[in-house]
Amino acid sequence: MKEDIIYNLKQVHDRIEKACKTSGRDTADVQLLLATKTVPAERIRIAIEAGENLIGENKMQEFRDKDSELKDLNIERHFIGHLQTNKVKEVLKYVSCIQSLDRLTLAEELHKQLQKENRTIAVFVQVNTSFEESKFGLSPTEVIPFIKEIRKYDTLIIKGLMTIGLLDVEKEKMRPSLHLLKEIRDQIYEAEIEGLSNLKLSMGMSQDLELAIAEGSNLVRVGTSIFGNRFLGKEIWNENIAE
């Protein structure tokens, strides 16, 4: 198991390096996030001890359940799934970034709890660039008004945009949903919203990380190519499946 994970990590980093070279980008501009949904703590530990330090979970319960086994490690944790408002207080115990901010009610609840704790948190605004009902996220036209609205919450530090691109199709059909996120970022810059610059793009997974890097991704979220298949069919892409 250890040898497989270490080998897979090397393969993924090689893919990232090659994609950056092909796109004329610096590998330092692209970070690997381990997508650890359903991955046991002992497998995560192998990857962290091999040099990784960033993980992302889709469920608050998984952070909680794995915490005791991983708390001795230096890990940065991001929440990358659909976050229910009643889970905000609990999830904030574990994470430094919410990558799935997609509605005002969630922003308000995060702000309220963060004020109580006298802290801030990094957030990515999730956008549904594939226009699929199986995925959460704002529609592209909603992003700029949403960002302008949440700017009033000084506890939320907007770091970038996140999307799950169109997957399980021919590669060239995947690309437009990734390119659209970059276009939305450019539109945000053109809107000259005060305090917003150097926004990161979180997009790309095992199946499409090369395309995502070519389209400007700064953060690729990879699970299957490192830890193996954990889902059947398209379940991994369907955010509406009951957790």
PDB file of C-alpha atoms in Angstrom:
ATOM      1  CA  MET A   1       0.000   0.000   0.000  1.00  0.00           C
ATOM      2  CA  LYS A   2       2.744   2.474   0.960  1.00  0.00           C
ATOM      3  CA  GLU A   3       4.729   1.807  -2.187  1.00  0.00           C
ATOM      4  CA  ASP A   4       1.644   2.251  -4.361  1.00  0.00           C
ATOM      5  CA  ILE A   5       0.723   5.604  -2.832  1.00  0.00           C
ATOM      6  CA  ILE A   6       4.267   6.941  -3.064  1.00  0.00           C
ATOM      7  CA  TYR A   7       4.507   5.767  -6.684  1.00  0.00           C
ATOM      8  CA  ASN A   8       1.139   7.345  -7.513  1.00  0.00           C
ATOM      9  CA  LEU A   9       2.182  10.641  -5.938  1.00  0.00           C
ATOM     10  CA  LYS A  10       5.270  10.734  -8.109  1.00  0.00           C
ATOM     11  CA  GLN A  11       3.171  10.036 -11.189  1.00  0.00           C
ATOM     12  CA  VAL A  12       0.770  12.863 -10.331  1.00  0.00           C
ATOM     13  CA  HIS A  13       3.603  15.316  -9.690  1.00  0.00           C
ATOM     14  CA  ASP A  14       5.160  14.274 -12.999  1.00  0.00           C
ATOM     15  CA  ARG A  15       1.846  14.980 -14.716  1.00  0.00           C
ATOM     16  CA  ILE A  16       1.661  18.405 -13.068  1.00  0.00           C
ATOM     17  CA  GLU A  17       5.236  19.234 -14.038  1.00  0.00           C
ATOM     18  CA  LYS A  18       4.700  18.130 -17.640  1.00  0.00           C
ATOM     19  CA  ALA A  19       1.437  20.070 -17.901  1.00  0.00           C
ATOM     20  CA  CYS A  20       3.129  23.197 -16.564  1.00  0.00           C
ATOM     21  CA  LYS A  21       6.000  22.821 -19.000  1.00  0.00           C
ATOM     22  CA  THR A  22       3.602  22.332 -21.920  1.00  0.00           C
ATOM     23  CA  SER A  23       1.630  25.420 -20.881  1.00  0.00           C
ATOM     24  CA  GLY A  24       4.687  27.549 -20.179  1.00  0.00           C
ATOM     25  CA  ARG A  25       3.845  27.835 -16.503  1.00  0.00           C
ATOM     26  CA  ASP A  26       5.972  27.648 -13.378  1.00  0.00           C
ATOM     27  CA  THR A  27       5.312  24.505 -11.338  1.00  0.00           C
ATOM     28  CA  ALA A  28       5.475  26.700  -8.229  1.00  0.00           C
ATOM     29  CA  ASP A  29       2.154  28.234  -9.346  1.00  0.00           C
ATOM     30  CA  VAL A  30       0.293  24.913  -9.093  1.00  0.00           C
ATOM     31  CA  GLN A  31      -0.384  23.235  -5.761  1.00  0.00           C
ATOM     32  CA  LEU A  32      -1.575  19.681  -5.201  1.00  0.00           C
ATOM     33  CA  LEU A  33      -4.470  19.115  -2.815  1.00  0.00           C
ATOM     34  CA  LEU A  34      -5.118  15.533  -1.740  1.00  0.00           C
ATOM     35  CA  ALA A  35      -8.844  14.840  -2.124  1.00  0.00           C
ATOM     36  CA  THR A  36      -9.318  12.409   0.748  1.00  0.00           C
ATOM     37  CA  LYS A  37     -13.044  11.678   0.727  1.00  0.00           C
ATOM     38  CA  THR A  38     -13.493   8.141   2.151  1.00  0.00           C
ATOM     39  CA  VAL A  39      -9.703   7.635   2.326  1.00  0.00           C
ATOM     40  CA  PRO A  40      -8.662   6.026   5.635  1.00  0.00           C
ATOM     41  CA  ALA A  41      -6.348   8.009   7.909  1.00  0.00           C
ATOM     42  CA  GLU A  42      -3.510   5.523   7.553  1.00  0.00           C
ATOM     43  CA  ARG A  43      -3.413   6.070   3.784  1.00  0.00           C
ATOM     44  CA  ILE A  44      -3.494   9.831   4.200  1.00  0.00           C
ATOM     45  CA  ARG A  45      -0.601   9.557   6.663  1.00  0.00           C
ATOM     46  CA  ILE A  46       1.522   7.805   4.045  1.00  0.00           C
ATOM     47  CA  ALA A  47       1.012  10.681   1.609  1.00  0.00           C
ATOM     48  CA  ILE A  48       1.720  13.338   4.232  1.00  0.00           C
ATOM     49  CA  GLU A  49       4.872  11.594   5.407  1.00  0.00           C
ATOM     50  CA  ALA A  50       5.940  11.430   1.748  1.00  0.00           C
ATOM     51  CA  GLY A  51       5.931  15.233   1.631  1.00  0.00           C
ATOM     52  CA  GLU A  52       2.369  16.418   1.024  1.00  0.00           C
ATOM     53  CA  ASN A  53       0.659  18.780   3.451  1.00  0.00           C
ATOM     54  CA  LEU A  54      -2.685  19.850   1.974  1.00  0.00           C
ATOM     55  CA  ILE A  55      -5.856  17.756   2.156  1.00  0.00           C
ATOM     56  CA  GLY A  56      -9.476  18.409   1.303  1.00  0.00           C
ATOM     57  CA  GLU A  57     -12.588  16.702   2.603  1.00  0.00           C
ATOM     58  CA  ASN A  58     -16.185  16.864   1.400  1.00  0.00           C
ATOM     59  CA  LYS A  59     -17.736  16.027   4.769  1.00  0.00           C
ATOM     60  CA  MET A  60     -17.209  17.563   8.179  1.00  0.00           C
ATOM     61  CA  GLN A  61     -17.580  14.132   9.780  1.00  0.00           C
ATOM     62  CA  GLU A  62     -14.489  12.846   7.990  1.00  0.00           C
ATOM     63  CA  PHE A  63     -12.346  15.637   9.424  1.00  0.00           C
ATOM     64  CA  ARG A  64     -13.664  14.813  12.866  1.00  0.00           C
ATOM     65  CA  ASP A  65     -13.297  11.047  12.551  1.00  0.00           C
ATOM     66  CA  LYS A  66      -9.734  11.196  11.208  1.00  0.00           C
ATOM     67  CA  ASP A  67      -8.479  14.023  13.402  1.00  0.00           C
ATOM     68  CA  SER A  68      -7.208  11.932  16.297  1.00  0.00           C
ATOM     69  CA  GLU A  69      -5.125   9.763  13.959  1.00  0.00           C
ATOM     70  CA  LEU A  70      -3.623  12.687  12.054  1.00  0.00           C
ATOM     71  CA  LYS A  71      -3.329  15.484  14.622  1.00  0.00           C
ATOM     72  CA  ASP A  72       0.410  14.919  15.114  1.00  0.00           C
ATOM     73  CA  LEU A  73       1.055  15.775  11.457  1.00  0.00           C
ATOM     74  CA  ASN A  74       1.543  19.196   9.886  1.00  0.00           C
ATOM     75  CA  ILE A  75      -1.519  19.329   7.633  1.00  0.00           C
ATOM     76  CA  GLU A  76      -3.419  22.199   6.051  1.00  0.00           C
ATOM     77  CA  ARG A  77      -7.097  21.308   5.667  1.00  0.00           C
ATOM     78  CA  HIS A  78      -9.592  22.708   3.172  1.00  0.00           C
ATOM     79  CA  PHE A  79     -13.307  21.980   3.009  1.00  0.00           C
ATOM     80  CA  ILE A  80     -14.193  21.195  -0.612  1.00  0.00           C
ATOM     81  CA  GLY A  81     -17.761  19.823  -0.422  1.00  0.00           C
ATOM     82  CA  HIS A  82     -21.206  21.318  -0.060  1.00  0.00           C
ATOM     83  CA  LEU A  83     -21.335  22.864   3.405  1.00  0.00           C
ATOM     84  CA  GLN A  84     -24.597  22.954   5.317  1.00  0.00           C
ATOM     85  CA  THR A  85     -25.036  25.979   7.552  1.00  0.00           C
ATOM     86  CA  ASN A  86     -25.686  23.812  10.608  1.00  0.00           C
ATOM     87  CA  LYS A  87     -22.208  22.286  10.203  1.00  0.00           C
ATOM     88  CA  VAL A  88     -20.332  25.600  10.121  1.00  0.00           C
ATOM     89  CA  LYS A  89     -19.332  25.762  13.787  1.00  0.00           C
ATOM     90  CA  GLU A  90     -17.989  22.221  13.744  1.00  0.00           C
ATOM     91  CA  VAL A  91     -16.117  22.415  10.448  1.00  0.00           C
ATOM     92  CA  LEU A  92     -14.347  25.615  11.483  1.00  0.00           C
ATOM     93  CA  LYS A  93     -12.565  23.597  14.168  1.00  0.00           C
ATOM     94  CA  TYR A  94     -10.557  21.831  11.484  1.00  0.00           C
ATOM     95  CA  VAL A  95     -10.098  23.961   8.367  1.00  0.00           C
ATOM     96  CA  SER A  96      -8.222  27.032   7.205  1.00  0.00           C
ATOM     97  CA  CYS A  97     -10.166  27.425   3.960  1.00  0.00           C
ATOM     98  CA  ILE A  98     -13.696  26.866   2.649  1.00  0.00           C
ATOM     99  CA  GLN A  99     -13.534  26.205  -1.096  1.00  0.00           C
ATOM    100  CA  SER A 100     -17.275  25.856  -1.608  1.00  0.00           C
ATOM    101  CA  LEU A 101     -18.830  29.192  -0.682  1.00  0.00           C
ATOM    102  CA  ASP A 102     -21.894  29.385  -2.906  1.00  0.00           C
ATOM    103  CA  ARG A 103     -24.716  31.269  -1.156  1.00  0.00           C
ATOM    104  CA  LEU A 104     -25.345  34.235   1.096  1.00  0.00           C
ATOM    105  CA  THR A 105     -26.867  32.199   3.924  1.00  0.00           C
ATOM    106  CA  LEU A 106     -23.607  30.277   4.225  1.00  0.00           C
ATOM    107  CA  ALA A 107     -21.541  33.469   4.113  1.00  0.00           C
ATOM    108  CA  GLU A 108     -23.691  34.981   6.856  1.00  0.00           C
ATOM    109  CA  GLU A 109     -23.384  31.928   9.087  1.00  0.00           C
ATOM    110  CA  LEU A 110     -19.621  31.730   8.587  1.00  0.00           C
ATOM    111  CA  HIS A 111     -19.263  35.422   9.388  1.00  0.00           C
ATOM    112  CA  LYS A 112     -21.402  35.119  12.500  1.00  0.00           C
ATOM    113  CA  GLN A 113     -19.370  32.213  13.869  1.00  0.00           C
ATOM    114  CA  LEU A 114     -16.004  33.704  12.900  1.00  0.00           C
ATOM    115  CA  GLN A 115     -16.893  36.923  14.696  1.00  0.00           C
ATOM    116  CA  LYS A 116     -17.504  34.908  17.858  1.00  0.00           C
ATOM    117  CA  GLU A 117     -14.102  33.296  17.457  1.00  0.00           C
ATOM    118  CA  ASN A 118     -12.393  36.576  16.517  1.00  0.00           C
ATOM    119  CA  ARG A 119     -10.787  35.085  13.419  1.00  0.00           C
ATOM    120  CA  THR A 120     -10.920  35.121   9.644  1.00  0.00           C
ATOM    121  CA  ILE A 121     -10.928  32.341   7.071  1.00  0.00           C
ATOM    122  CA  ALA A 122      -9.922  32.002   3.434  1.00  0.00           C
ATOM    123  CA  VAL A 123     -12.740  31.233   1.006  1.00  0.00           C
ATOM    124  CA  PHE A 124     -13.121  30.263  -2.635  1.00  0.00           C
ATOM    125  CA  VAL A 125     -16.388  31.042  -4.407  1.00  0.00           C
ATOM    126  CA  GLN A 126     -17.762  27.911  -6.048  1.00  0.00           C
ATOM    127  CA  VAL A 127     -19.067  28.322  -9.589  1.00  0.00           C
ATOM    128  CA  ASN A 128     -21.056  25.784 -11.591  1.00  0.00           C
ATOM    129  CA  THR A 129     -19.298  26.223 -14.928  1.00  0.00           C
ATOM    130  CA  SER A 130     -20.594  22.953 -16.360  1.00  0.00           C
ATOM    131  CA  PHE A 131     -24.244  23.926 -15.774  1.00  0.00           C
ATOM    132  CA  GLU A 132     -25.020  20.450 -14.405  1.00  0.00           C
ATOM    133  CA  GLU A 133     -27.818  19.930 -11.898  1.00  0.00           C
ATOM    134  CA  SER A 134     -25.662  17.374 -10.076  1.00  0.00           C
ATOM    135  CA  LYS A 135     -23.282  20.124  -8.955  1.00  0.00           C
ATOM    136  CA  PHE A 136     -23.553  23.008  -6.552  1.00  0.00           C
ATOM    137  CA  GLY A 137     -22.169  26.475  -7.183  1.00  0.00           C
ATOM    138  CA  LEU A 138     -23.235  29.857  -8.445  1.00  0.00           C
ATOM    139  CA  SER A 139     -24.115  30.370 -12.066  1.00  0.00           C
ATOM    140  CA  PRO A 140     -21.443  32.416 -13.870  1.00  0.00           C
ATOM    141  CA  THR A 141     -23.643  35.522 -14.064  1.00  0.00           C
ATOM    142  CA  GLU A 142     -24.173  35.484 -10.291  1.00  0.00           C
ATOM    143  CA  VAL A 143     -20.506  35.562  -9.310  1.00  0.00           C
ATOM    144  CA  ILE A 144     -19.688  39.274  -9.437  1.00  0.00           C
ATOM    145  CA  PRO A 145     -22.878  40.422  -7.631  1.00  0.00           C
ATOM    146  CA  PHE A 146     -22.273  37.697  -5.025  1.00  0.00           C
ATOM    147  CA  ILE A 147     -18.681  38.743  -4.440  1.00  0.00           C
ATOM    148  CA  LYS A 148     -19.695  42.384  -4.096  1.00  0.00           C
ATOM    149  CA  GLU A 149     -22.287  41.351  -1.516  1.00  0.00           C
ATOM    150  CA  ILE A 150     -19.986  39.211   0.620  1.00  0.00           C
ATOM    151  CA  ARG A 151     -17.266  41.875   0.647  1.00  0.00           C
ATOM    152  CA  LYS A 152     -19.115  43.337   3.640  1.00  0.00           C
ATOM    153  CA  TYR A 153     -18.114  40.296   5.700  1.00  0.00           C
ATOM    154  CA  ASP A 154     -14.594  41.156   6.779  1.00  0.00           C
ATOM    155  CA  THR A 155     -14.072  37.704   8.296  1.00  0.00           C
ATOM    156  CA  LEU A 156     -14.163  36.111   4.827  1.00  0.00           C
ATOM    157  CA  ILE A 157     -10.955  36.508   2.857  1.00  0.00           C
ATOM    158  CA  ILE A 158     -11.693  35.814  -0.805  1.00  0.00           C
ATOM    159  CA  LYS A 159      -8.788  33.853  -2.234  1.00  0.00           C
ATOM    160  CA  GLY A 160     -10.215  32.629  -5.504  1.00  0.00           C
ATOM    161  CA  LEU A 161     -12.772  30.631  -7.459  1.00  0.00           C
ATOM    162  CA  MET A 162     -13.472  26.907  -7.497  1.00  0.00           C
ATOM    163  CA  THR A 163     -15.249  24.656  -9.966  1.00  0.00           C
ATOM    164  CA  ILE A 164     -15.771  21.016 -10.811  1.00  0.00           C
ATOM    165  CA  GLY A 165     -15.448  20.870 -14.569  1.00  0.00           C
ATOM    166  CA  LEU A 166     -17.476  18.762 -16.959  1.00  0.00           C
ATOM    167  CA  LEU A 167     -16.111  15.244 -16.583  1.00  0.00           C
ATOM    168  CA  ASP A 168     -16.476  11.755 -17.985  1.00  0.00           C
ATOM    169  CA  VAL A 169     -16.555  12.991 -21.581  1.00  0.00           C
ATOM    170  CA  GLU A 170     -14.021  13.557 -24.355  1.00  0.00           C
ATOM    171  CA  LYS A 171     -11.259  15.873 -23.206  1.00  0.00           C
ATOM    172  CA  GLU A 172     -12.018  18.711 -25.584  1.00  0.00           C
ATOM    173  CA  LYS A 173     -15.591  18.791 -24.273  1.00  0.00           C
ATOM    174  CA  MET A 174     -14.197  19.239 -20.763  1.00  0.00           C
ATOM    175  CA  ARG A 175     -12.168  22.306 -21.610  1.00  0.00           C
ATOM    176  CA  PRO A 176     -14.874  25.009 -21.949  1.00  0.00           C
ATOM    177  CA  SER A 177     -16.068  24.563 -18.357  1.00  0.00           C
ATOM    178  CA  LEU A 178     -12.495  25.091 -17.156  1.00  0.00           C
ATOM    179  CA  HIS A 179     -11.812  28.010 -19.456  1.00  0.00           C
ATOM    180  CA  LEU A 180     -15.007  29.682 -18.240  1.00  0.00           C
ATOM    181  CA  LEU A 181     -13.681  29.919 -14.682  1.00  0.00           C
ATOM    182  CA  LYS A 182     -10.648  31.816 -15.948  1.00  0.00           C
ATOM    183  CA  GLU A 183     -12.931  34.117 -17.921  1.00  0.00           C
ATOM    184  CA  ILE A 184     -14.981  34.833 -14.800  1.00  0.00           C
ATOM    185  CA  ARG A 185     -11.818  35.724 -12.899  1.00  0.00           C
ATOM    186  CA  ASP A 186     -10.892  38.144 -15.699  1.00  0.00           C
ATOM    187  CA  GLN A 187     -14.356  39.693 -15.456  1.00  0.00           C
ATOM    188  CA  ILE A 188     -13.842  40.192 -11.719  1.00  0.00           C
ATOM    189  CA  TYR A 189     -10.585  42.005 -12.413  1.00  0.00           C
ATOM    190  CA  GLU A 190     -12.296  44.175 -15.024  1.00  0.00           C
ATOM    191  CA  ALA A 191     -14.962  45.069 -12.464  1.00  0.00           C
ATOM    192  CA  GLU A 192     -12.158  46.532 -10.302  1.00  0.00           C
ATOM    193  CA  ILE A 193     -13.608  45.332  -7.014  1.00  0.00           C
ATOM    194  CA  GLU A 194     -11.485  46.852  -4.292  1.00  0.00           C
ATOM    195  CA  GLY A 195      -9.122  44.478  -2.561  1.00  0.00           C
ATOM    196  CA  LEU A 196      -9.448  41.636  -5.036  1.00  0.00           C
ATOM    197  CA  SER A 197      -6.273  40.697  -6.868  1.00  0.00           C
ATOM    198  CA  ASN A 198      -4.227  37.593  -7.514  1.00  0.00           C
ATOM    199  CA  LEU A 199      -7.282  35.357  -7.244  1.00  0.00           C
ATOM    200  CA  LYS A 200      -6.465  31.652  -7.440  1.00  0.00           C
ATOM    201  CA  LEU A 201      -8.317  29.066  -9.489  1.00  0.00           C
ATOM    202  CA  SER A 202      -9.115  25.707  -7.888  1.00  0.00           C
ATOM    203  CA  MET A 203     -10.015  23.265 -10.652  1.00  0.00           C
ATOM    204  CA  GLY A 204      -8.823  20.006 -12.074  1.00  0.00           C
ATOM    205  CA  MET A 205      -8.957  16.489 -10.694  1.00  0.00           C
ATOM    206  CA  SER A 206      -7.498  13.132 -11.672  1.00  0.00           C
ATOM    207  CA  GLN A 207      -9.263  13.065 -15.019  1.00  0.00           C
ATOM    208  CA  ASP A 208      -8.669  16.628 -16.199  1.00  0.00           C
ATOM    209  CA  LEU A 209      -5.742  18.141 -14.310  1.00  0.00           C
ATOM    210  CA  GLU A 210      -3.683  18.759 -17.467  1.00  0.00           C
ATOM    211  CA  LEU A 211      -6.501  20.709 -19.103  1.00  0.00           C
ATOM    212  CA  ALA A 212      -7.109  22.622 -15.864  1.00  0.00           C
ATOM    213  CA  ILE A 213      -3.454  23.624 -15.609  1.00  0.00           C
ATOM    214  CA  ALA A 214      -3.481  24.728 -19.249  1.00  0.00           C
ATOM    215  CA  GLU A 215      -6.473  26.914 -18.387  1.00  0.00           C
ATOM    216  CA  GLY A 216      -4.758  28.510 -15.396  1.00  0.00           C
ATOM    217  CA  SER A 217      -5.510  26.313 -12.384  1.00  0.00           C
ATOM    218  CA  ASN A 218      -3.444  27.042  -9.288  1.00  0.00           C
ATOM    219  CA  LEU A 219      -4.834  24.192  -7.200  1.00  0.00           C
ATOM    220  CA  VAL A 220      -5.628  20.700  -8.466  1.00  0.00           C
ATOM    221  CA  ARG A 221      -7.678  18.391  -6.241  1.00  0.00           C
ATOM    222  CA  VAL A 222      -6.582  14.814  -6.822  1.00  0.00           C
ATOM    223  CA  GLY A 223      -7.797  11.679  -5.085  1.00  0.00           C
ATOM    224  CA  THR A 224      -8.371   8.703  -7.387  1.00  0.00           C
ATOM    225  CA  SER A 225      -4.984   8.879  -9.126  1.00  0.00           C
ATOM    226  CA  ILE A 226      -3.280   8.731  -5.736  1.00  0.00           C
ATOM    227  CA  PHE A 227      -5.494   6.557  -3.546  1.00  0.00           C
ATOM    228  CA  GLY A 228      -7.302   4.480  -6.164  1.00  0.00           C
ATOM    229  CA  ASN A 229     -10.945   4.203  -7.184  1.00  0.00           C
ATOM    230  CA  ARG A 230     -13.346   4.743  -4.301  1.00  0.00           C
ATOM    231  CA  PHE A 231     -16.619   5.216  -6.163  1.00  0.00           C
ATOM    232  CA  LEU A 232     -18.744   3.580  -8.802  1.00  0.00           C
ATOM    233  CA  GLY A 233     -19.893   5.249 -11.991  1.00  0.00           C
ATOM    234  CA  LYS A 234     -20.407   8.993 -11.752  1.00  0.00           C
ATOM    235  CA  GLU A 235     -21.125   9.128  -8.039  1.00  0.00           C
ATOM    236  CA  ILE A 236     -17.886  10.978  -7.319  1.00  0.00           C
ATOM    237  CA  TRP A 237     -19.037  13.877  -9.500  1.00  0.00           C
ATOM    238  CA  ASN A 238     -22.549  14.106  -8.076  1.00  0.00           C
ATOM    239  CA  GLU A 239     -22.547  16.510  -5.156  1.00  0.00           C
ATOM    240  CA  ASN A 240     -26.232  15.923  -4.482  1.00  0.00           C
ATOM    241  CA  ILE A 241     -25.803  12.306  -3.443  1.00  0.00           C
ATOM    242  CA  ALA A 242     -26.723  11.975   0.231  1.00  0.00           C
ATOM    243  CA  GLU A 243     -23.685  12.091   2.480  1.00  0.00           C
TER     244      GLU A 243
END
